[in-house]
Coordinates of C-alpha atoms and ligand atoms in Angstrom, one line a residue:
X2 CA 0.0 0.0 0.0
X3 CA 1.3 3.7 -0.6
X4 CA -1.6 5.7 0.8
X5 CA -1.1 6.7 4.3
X6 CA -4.5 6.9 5.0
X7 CA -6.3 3.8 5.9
X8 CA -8.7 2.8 2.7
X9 CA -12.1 2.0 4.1
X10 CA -13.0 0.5 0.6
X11 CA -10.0 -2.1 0.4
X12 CA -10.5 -5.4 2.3
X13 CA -7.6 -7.1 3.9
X14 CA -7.9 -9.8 1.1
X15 CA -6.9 -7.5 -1.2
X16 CA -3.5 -9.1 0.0
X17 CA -4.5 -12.3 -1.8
X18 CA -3.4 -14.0 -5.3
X19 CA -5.9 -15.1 -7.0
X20 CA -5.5 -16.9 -11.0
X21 CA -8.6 -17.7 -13.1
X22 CA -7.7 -20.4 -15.6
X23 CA -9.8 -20.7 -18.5
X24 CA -9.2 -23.1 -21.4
X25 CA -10.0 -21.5 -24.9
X26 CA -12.6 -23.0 -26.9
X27 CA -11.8 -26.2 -24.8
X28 CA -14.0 -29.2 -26.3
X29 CA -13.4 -27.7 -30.1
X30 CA -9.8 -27.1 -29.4
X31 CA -9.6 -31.0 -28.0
X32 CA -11.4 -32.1 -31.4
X33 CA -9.0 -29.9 -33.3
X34 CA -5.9 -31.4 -32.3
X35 CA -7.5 -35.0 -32.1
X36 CA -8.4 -34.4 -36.1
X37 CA -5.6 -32.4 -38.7
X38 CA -8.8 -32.1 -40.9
X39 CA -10.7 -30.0 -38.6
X40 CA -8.1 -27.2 -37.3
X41 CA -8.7 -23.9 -39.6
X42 CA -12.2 -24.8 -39.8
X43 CA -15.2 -23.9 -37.9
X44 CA -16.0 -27.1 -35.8
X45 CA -19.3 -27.1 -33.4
X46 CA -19.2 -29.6 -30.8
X47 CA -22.4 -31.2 -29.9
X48 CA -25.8 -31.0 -31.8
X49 CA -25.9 -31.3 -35.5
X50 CA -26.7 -30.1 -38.7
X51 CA -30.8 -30.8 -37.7
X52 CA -31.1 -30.8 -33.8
X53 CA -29.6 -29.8 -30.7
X54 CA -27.4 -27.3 -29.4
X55 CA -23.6 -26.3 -29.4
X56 CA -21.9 -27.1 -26.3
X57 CA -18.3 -25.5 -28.0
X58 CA -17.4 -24.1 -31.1
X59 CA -14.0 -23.5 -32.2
X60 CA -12.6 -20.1 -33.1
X61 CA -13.5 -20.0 -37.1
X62 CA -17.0 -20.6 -36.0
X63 CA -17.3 -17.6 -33.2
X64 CA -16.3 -15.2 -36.2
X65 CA -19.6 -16.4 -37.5
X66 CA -21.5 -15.7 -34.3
X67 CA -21.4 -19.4 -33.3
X68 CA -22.0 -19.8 -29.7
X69 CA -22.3 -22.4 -27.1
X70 CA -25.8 -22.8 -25.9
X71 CA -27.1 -21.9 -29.9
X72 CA -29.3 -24.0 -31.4
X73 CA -27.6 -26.1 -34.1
X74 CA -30.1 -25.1 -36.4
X75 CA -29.4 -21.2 -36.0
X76 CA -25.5 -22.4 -35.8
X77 CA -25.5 -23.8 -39.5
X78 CA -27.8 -21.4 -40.8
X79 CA -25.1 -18.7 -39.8
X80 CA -22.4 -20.4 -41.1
X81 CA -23.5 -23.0 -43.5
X82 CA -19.7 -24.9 -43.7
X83 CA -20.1 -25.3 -39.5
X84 CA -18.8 -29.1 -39.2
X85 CA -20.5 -31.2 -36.5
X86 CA -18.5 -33.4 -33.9
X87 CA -19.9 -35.7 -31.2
X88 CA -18.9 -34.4 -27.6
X89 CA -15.7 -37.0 -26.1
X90 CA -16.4 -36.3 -22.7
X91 CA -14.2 -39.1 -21.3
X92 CA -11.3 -37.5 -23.6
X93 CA -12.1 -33.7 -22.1
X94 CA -12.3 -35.2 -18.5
X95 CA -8.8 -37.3 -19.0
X96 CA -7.3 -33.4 -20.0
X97 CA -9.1 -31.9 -16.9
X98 CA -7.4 -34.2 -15.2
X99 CA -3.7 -33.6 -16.3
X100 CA -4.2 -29.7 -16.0
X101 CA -5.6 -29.7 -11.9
X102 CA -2.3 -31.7 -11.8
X103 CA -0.7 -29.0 -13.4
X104 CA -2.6 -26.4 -11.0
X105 CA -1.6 -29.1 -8.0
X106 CA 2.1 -28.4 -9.0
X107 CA 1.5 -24.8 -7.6
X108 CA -1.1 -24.6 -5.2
X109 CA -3.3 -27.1 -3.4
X110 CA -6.3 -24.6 -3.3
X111 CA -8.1 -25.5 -6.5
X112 CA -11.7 -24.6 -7.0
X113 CA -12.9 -26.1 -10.7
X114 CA -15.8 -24.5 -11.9
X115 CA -16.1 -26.7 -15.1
X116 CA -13.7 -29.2 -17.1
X117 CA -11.9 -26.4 -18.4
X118 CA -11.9 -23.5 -15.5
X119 CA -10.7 -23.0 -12.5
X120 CA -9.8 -20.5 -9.4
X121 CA -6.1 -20.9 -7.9
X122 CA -5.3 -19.2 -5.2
X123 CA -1.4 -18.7 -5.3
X124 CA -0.9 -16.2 -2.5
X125 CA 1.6 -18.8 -0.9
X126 CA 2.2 -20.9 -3.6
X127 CA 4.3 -24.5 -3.3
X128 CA 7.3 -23.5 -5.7
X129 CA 7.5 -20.1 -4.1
X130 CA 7.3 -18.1 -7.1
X131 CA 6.9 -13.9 -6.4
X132 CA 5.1 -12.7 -9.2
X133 CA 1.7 -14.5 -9.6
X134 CA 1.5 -13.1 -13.6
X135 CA 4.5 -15.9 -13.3
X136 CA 2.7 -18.8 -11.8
X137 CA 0.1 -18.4 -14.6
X138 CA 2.5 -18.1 -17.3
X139 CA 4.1 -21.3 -16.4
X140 CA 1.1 -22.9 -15.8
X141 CA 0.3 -22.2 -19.5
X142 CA 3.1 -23.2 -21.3
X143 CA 3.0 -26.7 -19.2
X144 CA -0.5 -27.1 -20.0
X145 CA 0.3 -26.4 -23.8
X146 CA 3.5 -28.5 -23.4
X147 CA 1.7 -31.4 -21.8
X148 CA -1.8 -30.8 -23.9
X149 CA -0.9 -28.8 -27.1
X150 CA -3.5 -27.0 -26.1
X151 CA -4.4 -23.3 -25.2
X152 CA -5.3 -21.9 -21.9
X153 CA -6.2 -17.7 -21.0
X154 CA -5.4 -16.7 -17.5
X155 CA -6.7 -13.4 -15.3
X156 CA -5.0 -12.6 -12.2
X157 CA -5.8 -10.4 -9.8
X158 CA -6.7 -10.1 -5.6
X159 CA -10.0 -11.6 -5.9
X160 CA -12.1 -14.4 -7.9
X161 CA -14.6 -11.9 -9.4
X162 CA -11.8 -9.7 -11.0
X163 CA -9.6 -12.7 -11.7
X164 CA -12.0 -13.8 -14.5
X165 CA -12.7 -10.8 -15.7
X166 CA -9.2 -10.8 -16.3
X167 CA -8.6 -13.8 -18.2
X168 CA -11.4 -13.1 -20.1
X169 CA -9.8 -9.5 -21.5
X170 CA -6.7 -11.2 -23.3
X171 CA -8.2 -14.3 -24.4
X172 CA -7.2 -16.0 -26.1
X173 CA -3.8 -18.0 -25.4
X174 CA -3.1 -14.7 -23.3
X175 CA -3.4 -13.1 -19.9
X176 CA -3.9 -9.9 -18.0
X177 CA -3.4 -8.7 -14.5
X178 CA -5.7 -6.5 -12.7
X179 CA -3.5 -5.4 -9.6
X180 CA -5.3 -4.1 -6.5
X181 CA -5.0 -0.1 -7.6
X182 CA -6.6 -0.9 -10.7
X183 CA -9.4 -2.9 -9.2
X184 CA -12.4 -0.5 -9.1
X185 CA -11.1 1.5 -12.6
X186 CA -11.3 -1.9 -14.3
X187 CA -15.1 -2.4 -13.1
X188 CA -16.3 1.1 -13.7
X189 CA -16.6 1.4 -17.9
X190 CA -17.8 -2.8 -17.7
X191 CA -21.6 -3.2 -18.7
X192 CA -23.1 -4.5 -16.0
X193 CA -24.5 -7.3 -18.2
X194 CA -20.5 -8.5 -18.3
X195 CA -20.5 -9.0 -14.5
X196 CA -20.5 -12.4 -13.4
X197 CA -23.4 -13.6 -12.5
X198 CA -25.8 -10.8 -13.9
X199 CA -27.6 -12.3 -16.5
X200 CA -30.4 -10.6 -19.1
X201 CA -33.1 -10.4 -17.2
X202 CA -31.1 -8.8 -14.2
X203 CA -29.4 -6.9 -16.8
X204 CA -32.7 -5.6 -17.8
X205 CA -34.0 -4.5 -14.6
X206 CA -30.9 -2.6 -13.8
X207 CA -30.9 -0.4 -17.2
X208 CA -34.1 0.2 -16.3
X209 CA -33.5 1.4 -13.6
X210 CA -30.8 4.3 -15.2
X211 CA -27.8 1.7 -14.5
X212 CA -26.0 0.7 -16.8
X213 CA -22.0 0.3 -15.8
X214 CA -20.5 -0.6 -12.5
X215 CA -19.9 3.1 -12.3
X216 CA -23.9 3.2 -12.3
X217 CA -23.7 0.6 -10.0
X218 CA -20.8 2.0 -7.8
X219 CA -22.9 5.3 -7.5
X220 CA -26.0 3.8 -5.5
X221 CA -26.5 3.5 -1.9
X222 CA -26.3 0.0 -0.3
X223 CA -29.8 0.6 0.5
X224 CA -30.7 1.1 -2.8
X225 CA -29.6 -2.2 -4.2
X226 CA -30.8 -4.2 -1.3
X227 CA -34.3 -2.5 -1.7
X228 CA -34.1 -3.7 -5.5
X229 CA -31.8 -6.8 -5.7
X230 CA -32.7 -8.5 -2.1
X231 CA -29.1 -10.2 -1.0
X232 CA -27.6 -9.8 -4.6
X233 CA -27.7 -6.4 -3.4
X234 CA -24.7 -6.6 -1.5
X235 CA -22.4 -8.3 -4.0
X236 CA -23.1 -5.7 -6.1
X237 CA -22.2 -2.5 -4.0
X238 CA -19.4 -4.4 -3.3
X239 CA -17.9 -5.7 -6.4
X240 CA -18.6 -1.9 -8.2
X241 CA -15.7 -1.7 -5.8
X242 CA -13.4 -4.5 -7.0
X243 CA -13.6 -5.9 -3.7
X244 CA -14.9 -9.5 -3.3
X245 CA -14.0 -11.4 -0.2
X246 CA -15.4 -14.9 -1.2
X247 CA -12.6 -17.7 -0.4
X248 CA -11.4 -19.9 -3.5
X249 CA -13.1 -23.7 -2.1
X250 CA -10.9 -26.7 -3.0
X251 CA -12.9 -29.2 -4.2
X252 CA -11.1 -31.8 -1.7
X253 CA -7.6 -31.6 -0.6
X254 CA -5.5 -34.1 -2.3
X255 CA -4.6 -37.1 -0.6
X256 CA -2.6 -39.1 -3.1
X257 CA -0.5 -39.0 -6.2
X258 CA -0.1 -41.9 -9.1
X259 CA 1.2 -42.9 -12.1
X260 CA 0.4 -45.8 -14.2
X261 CA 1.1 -47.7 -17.7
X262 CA -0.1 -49.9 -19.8
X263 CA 2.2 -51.8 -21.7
X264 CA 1.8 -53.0 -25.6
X265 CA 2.6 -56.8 -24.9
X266 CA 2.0 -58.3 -22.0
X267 CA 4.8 -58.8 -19.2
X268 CA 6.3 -61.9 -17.5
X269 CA 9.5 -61.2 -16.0
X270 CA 10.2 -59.9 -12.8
X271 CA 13.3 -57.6 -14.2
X272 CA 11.3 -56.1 -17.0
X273 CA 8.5 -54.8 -15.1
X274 CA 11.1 -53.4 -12.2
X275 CA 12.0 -51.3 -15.6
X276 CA 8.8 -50.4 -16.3
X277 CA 8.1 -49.4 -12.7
X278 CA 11.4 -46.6 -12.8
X279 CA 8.8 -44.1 -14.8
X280 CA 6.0 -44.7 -12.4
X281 CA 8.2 -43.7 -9.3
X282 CA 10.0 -40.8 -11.0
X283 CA 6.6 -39.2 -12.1
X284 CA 5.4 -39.4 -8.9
X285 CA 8.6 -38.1 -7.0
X286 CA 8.6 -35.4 -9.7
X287 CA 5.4 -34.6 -8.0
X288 CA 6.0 -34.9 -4.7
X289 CA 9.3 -32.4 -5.2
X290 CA 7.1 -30.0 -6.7
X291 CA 4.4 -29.6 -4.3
X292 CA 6.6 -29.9 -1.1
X293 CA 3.7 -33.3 -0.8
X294 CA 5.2 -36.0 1.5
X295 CA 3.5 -39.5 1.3
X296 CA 3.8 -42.6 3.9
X297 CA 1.4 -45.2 1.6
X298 CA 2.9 -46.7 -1.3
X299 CA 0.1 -48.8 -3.2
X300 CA 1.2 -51.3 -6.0
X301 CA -1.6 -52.1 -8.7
X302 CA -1.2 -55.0 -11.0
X303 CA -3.7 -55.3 -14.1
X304 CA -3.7 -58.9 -15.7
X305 CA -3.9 -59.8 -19.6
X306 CA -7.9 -60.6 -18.5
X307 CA -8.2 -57.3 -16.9
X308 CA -8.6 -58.9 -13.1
X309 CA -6.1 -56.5 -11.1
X310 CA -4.8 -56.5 -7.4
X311 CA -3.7 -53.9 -5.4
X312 CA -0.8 -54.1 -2.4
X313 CA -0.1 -51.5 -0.2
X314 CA 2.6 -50.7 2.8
X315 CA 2.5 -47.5 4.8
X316 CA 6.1 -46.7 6.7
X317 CA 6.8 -44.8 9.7
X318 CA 8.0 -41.2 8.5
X319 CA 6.7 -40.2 5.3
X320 CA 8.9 -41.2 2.2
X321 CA 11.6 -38.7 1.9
X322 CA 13.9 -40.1 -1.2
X323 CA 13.3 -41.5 -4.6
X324 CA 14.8 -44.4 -4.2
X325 CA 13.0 -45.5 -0.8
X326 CA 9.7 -44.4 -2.9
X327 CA 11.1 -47.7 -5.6
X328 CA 12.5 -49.9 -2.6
X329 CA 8.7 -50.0 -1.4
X330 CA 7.2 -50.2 -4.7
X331 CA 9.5 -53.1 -5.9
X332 CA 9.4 -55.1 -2.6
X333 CA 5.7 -54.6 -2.8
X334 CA 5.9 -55.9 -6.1
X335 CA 8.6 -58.8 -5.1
X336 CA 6.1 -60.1 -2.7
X337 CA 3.9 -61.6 -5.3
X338 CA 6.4 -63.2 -7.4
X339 CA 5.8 -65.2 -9.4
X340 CA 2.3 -63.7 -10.9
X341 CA -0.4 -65.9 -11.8
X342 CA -1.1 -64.3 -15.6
X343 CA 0.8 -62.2 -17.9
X344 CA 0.7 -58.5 -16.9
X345 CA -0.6 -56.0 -18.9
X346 CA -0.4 -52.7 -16.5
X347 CA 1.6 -51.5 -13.6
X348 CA 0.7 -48.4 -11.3
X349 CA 2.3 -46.9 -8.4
X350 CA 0.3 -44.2 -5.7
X351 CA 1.6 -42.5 -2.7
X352 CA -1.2 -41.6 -0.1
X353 CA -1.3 -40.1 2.8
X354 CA 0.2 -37.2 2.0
X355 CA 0.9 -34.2 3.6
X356 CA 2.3 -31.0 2.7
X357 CA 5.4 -29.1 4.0
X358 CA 4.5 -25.2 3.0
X359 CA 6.6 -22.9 4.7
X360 CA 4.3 -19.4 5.2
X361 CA 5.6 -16.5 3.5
X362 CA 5.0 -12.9 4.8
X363 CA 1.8 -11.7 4.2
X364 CA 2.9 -7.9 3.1
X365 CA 2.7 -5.8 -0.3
X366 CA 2.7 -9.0 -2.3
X367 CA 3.0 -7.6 -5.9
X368 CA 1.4 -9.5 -9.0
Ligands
LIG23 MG1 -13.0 -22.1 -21.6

């Protein structure tokens, strides 16, 4: 802070870090890389030429006013070369997947708010990176290392401005809002852009003379109570930039694993302690990154009939080396020698974890 005066207006979370991720054109951009024939072209997931509605459409199909949630019919009739593609939702969930463990590289407080968005908060995150701008951007170019695909990120000191942010750059981009910026950055918005004000709210603001957060910033708290019940409150508020609500993780995490499935079948005891080294350096990679310390170490064998079995030994003191993470995992997998059937996956968890995070000072914490 540089003012001397106190600031009534700025909450003490104002010292927070907040990063909204947002994948661009997610399930489109998923199809596009899947399939060389679709990329360049305007692809609408979900519905088709005759029924139903886009759930995604790529870029190409956005410049002809293709949305999600638009009638396929309307879709096609606005751009007649639209291409049709049946949704993959176990494909999109597999790529959720691998970017929260991206996000879980940096943070542990991760709050999804669909497949392809999320809230971070980073104001003490695990690698111990300053500049939060910088946790986002290496965030996105692991995701687009590890994907091929392209995320948008907003950051800011709180969830409502966050997404705003990532939002204004999109896409492949970013933007910070910083805290002095906050309540600039909300005055000129429509108030039909803020989050969670949709048409028919919209409506009953302009007709009520408001029409920007400006508008909005310029009523008494009375006023919007009177007119908007509870909402009321949000709304003073966020024509402030200030929103205090906490980023929820879903569930803490509680274990980290790695697994592979191999394309011919294993017998022998030596090759699939090879095949095990991967496993155990994923997961260490993991467990280095996030400062997570596990004391479970769970074996899982898949046969050639898909019948699996899982063995598991917790220690002491929670594993602290790589190679104490393989002594377990190989013993474990020593133990059942010689297997029944030919093997046709090996995985590796560690559970129980916990995490080491050493607080950082809470004080002028630039973005
Ligand atoms: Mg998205």
């Amino acid at each position: 802070m540089h003012s001397a005066d106190p600031e009534p207006d700025v909450a003490p979370t104002s010292h927070r870090k907040i990063i909204h991720i947002d994948m661009d054109a997610f399930y489109a951009s998923v199809e596009q890389r899947d399939n060389p024939d679709l990329r360049g072209k305007p692809v609408a997931v979900g519905g088709s030429a005759e029924r139903g509605v886009v759930a995604a459409a790529s870029y190409e199909a956005r410049k002809f006013g293709v949305r999600s949630a638009m009638p396929s019919v309307t879709a096609k009739r606005q751009c007649p070369d639209l291409i049709f593609v049946k949704p993959r939702f176990e494909t999109y969930k597999a790529i959720s997947r691998q970017i929260r463990d991206i996000f879980a590289e940096h943070t542990a407080i991760i709050e999804p708010l669909s497949l392809d968005e999320a809230y971070l908060d980073v104001t003490e995150n695990l690698q111990g990176i300053p500049l939060a701008r910088d946790v986002a951007l290496r965030i996105r170019e692991k995701i687009k290392a590890e994907t091929g695909l392209n995320a948008s990120a907003g950051i800011s000191y709180n969830k409502f401005l966050a997404k705003l942010a990532s939002d204004h750059r999109k896409p492949n981009n970013q933007f910070v809002i910083p805290p002095e910026m906050g309540a600039a950055f909300v005055e000129a918005l429509p108030v039909g852009k803020f989050h969670g004000i949709g048409p028919a709210t919209s409506a009953r603001f302009n007709a009520l003379g408001i029409f920007t957060g400006l508008d909005i910033r310029n009523q008494t708290l009375a006023f919007l109570q009177e007119n908007f019940g509870k909402a009321g409150a949000y709304y003073y508020w966020i024509s402030r930039g200030v929103d205090d609500r906490p980023v929820r993780a879903d569930r803490i995490r509680k274990s980290v694993g790695a697994e592979n499935t191999f394309s011919s079948d294993l017998t022998e005891f030596d090759a699939m302690v090879a095949e095990l080294q991967p496993l155990v350096d994923k997961i260490w990679r993991h467990c280095e990154g996030t400062s997570n310390r596990g004391r479970t170490v769970t074996l899982k064998v898949k046969f050639f009939d898909f019948e699996s079995i899982t063995r598991s030994r917790s220690v002491a003191a929670p594993v602290s080396n790589r190679d104490d993470l393989e002594r377990v995992a190989v013993g474990l997998l020593q133990a059942e020698m010689p297997l029944p059937k030919p093997v046709r996956l090996l995985g590796v968890s560690l559970s129980s974890l916990q995490t080491a995070v050493e607080a950082q000072p809470q004080l002028d914490l630039p973005m």
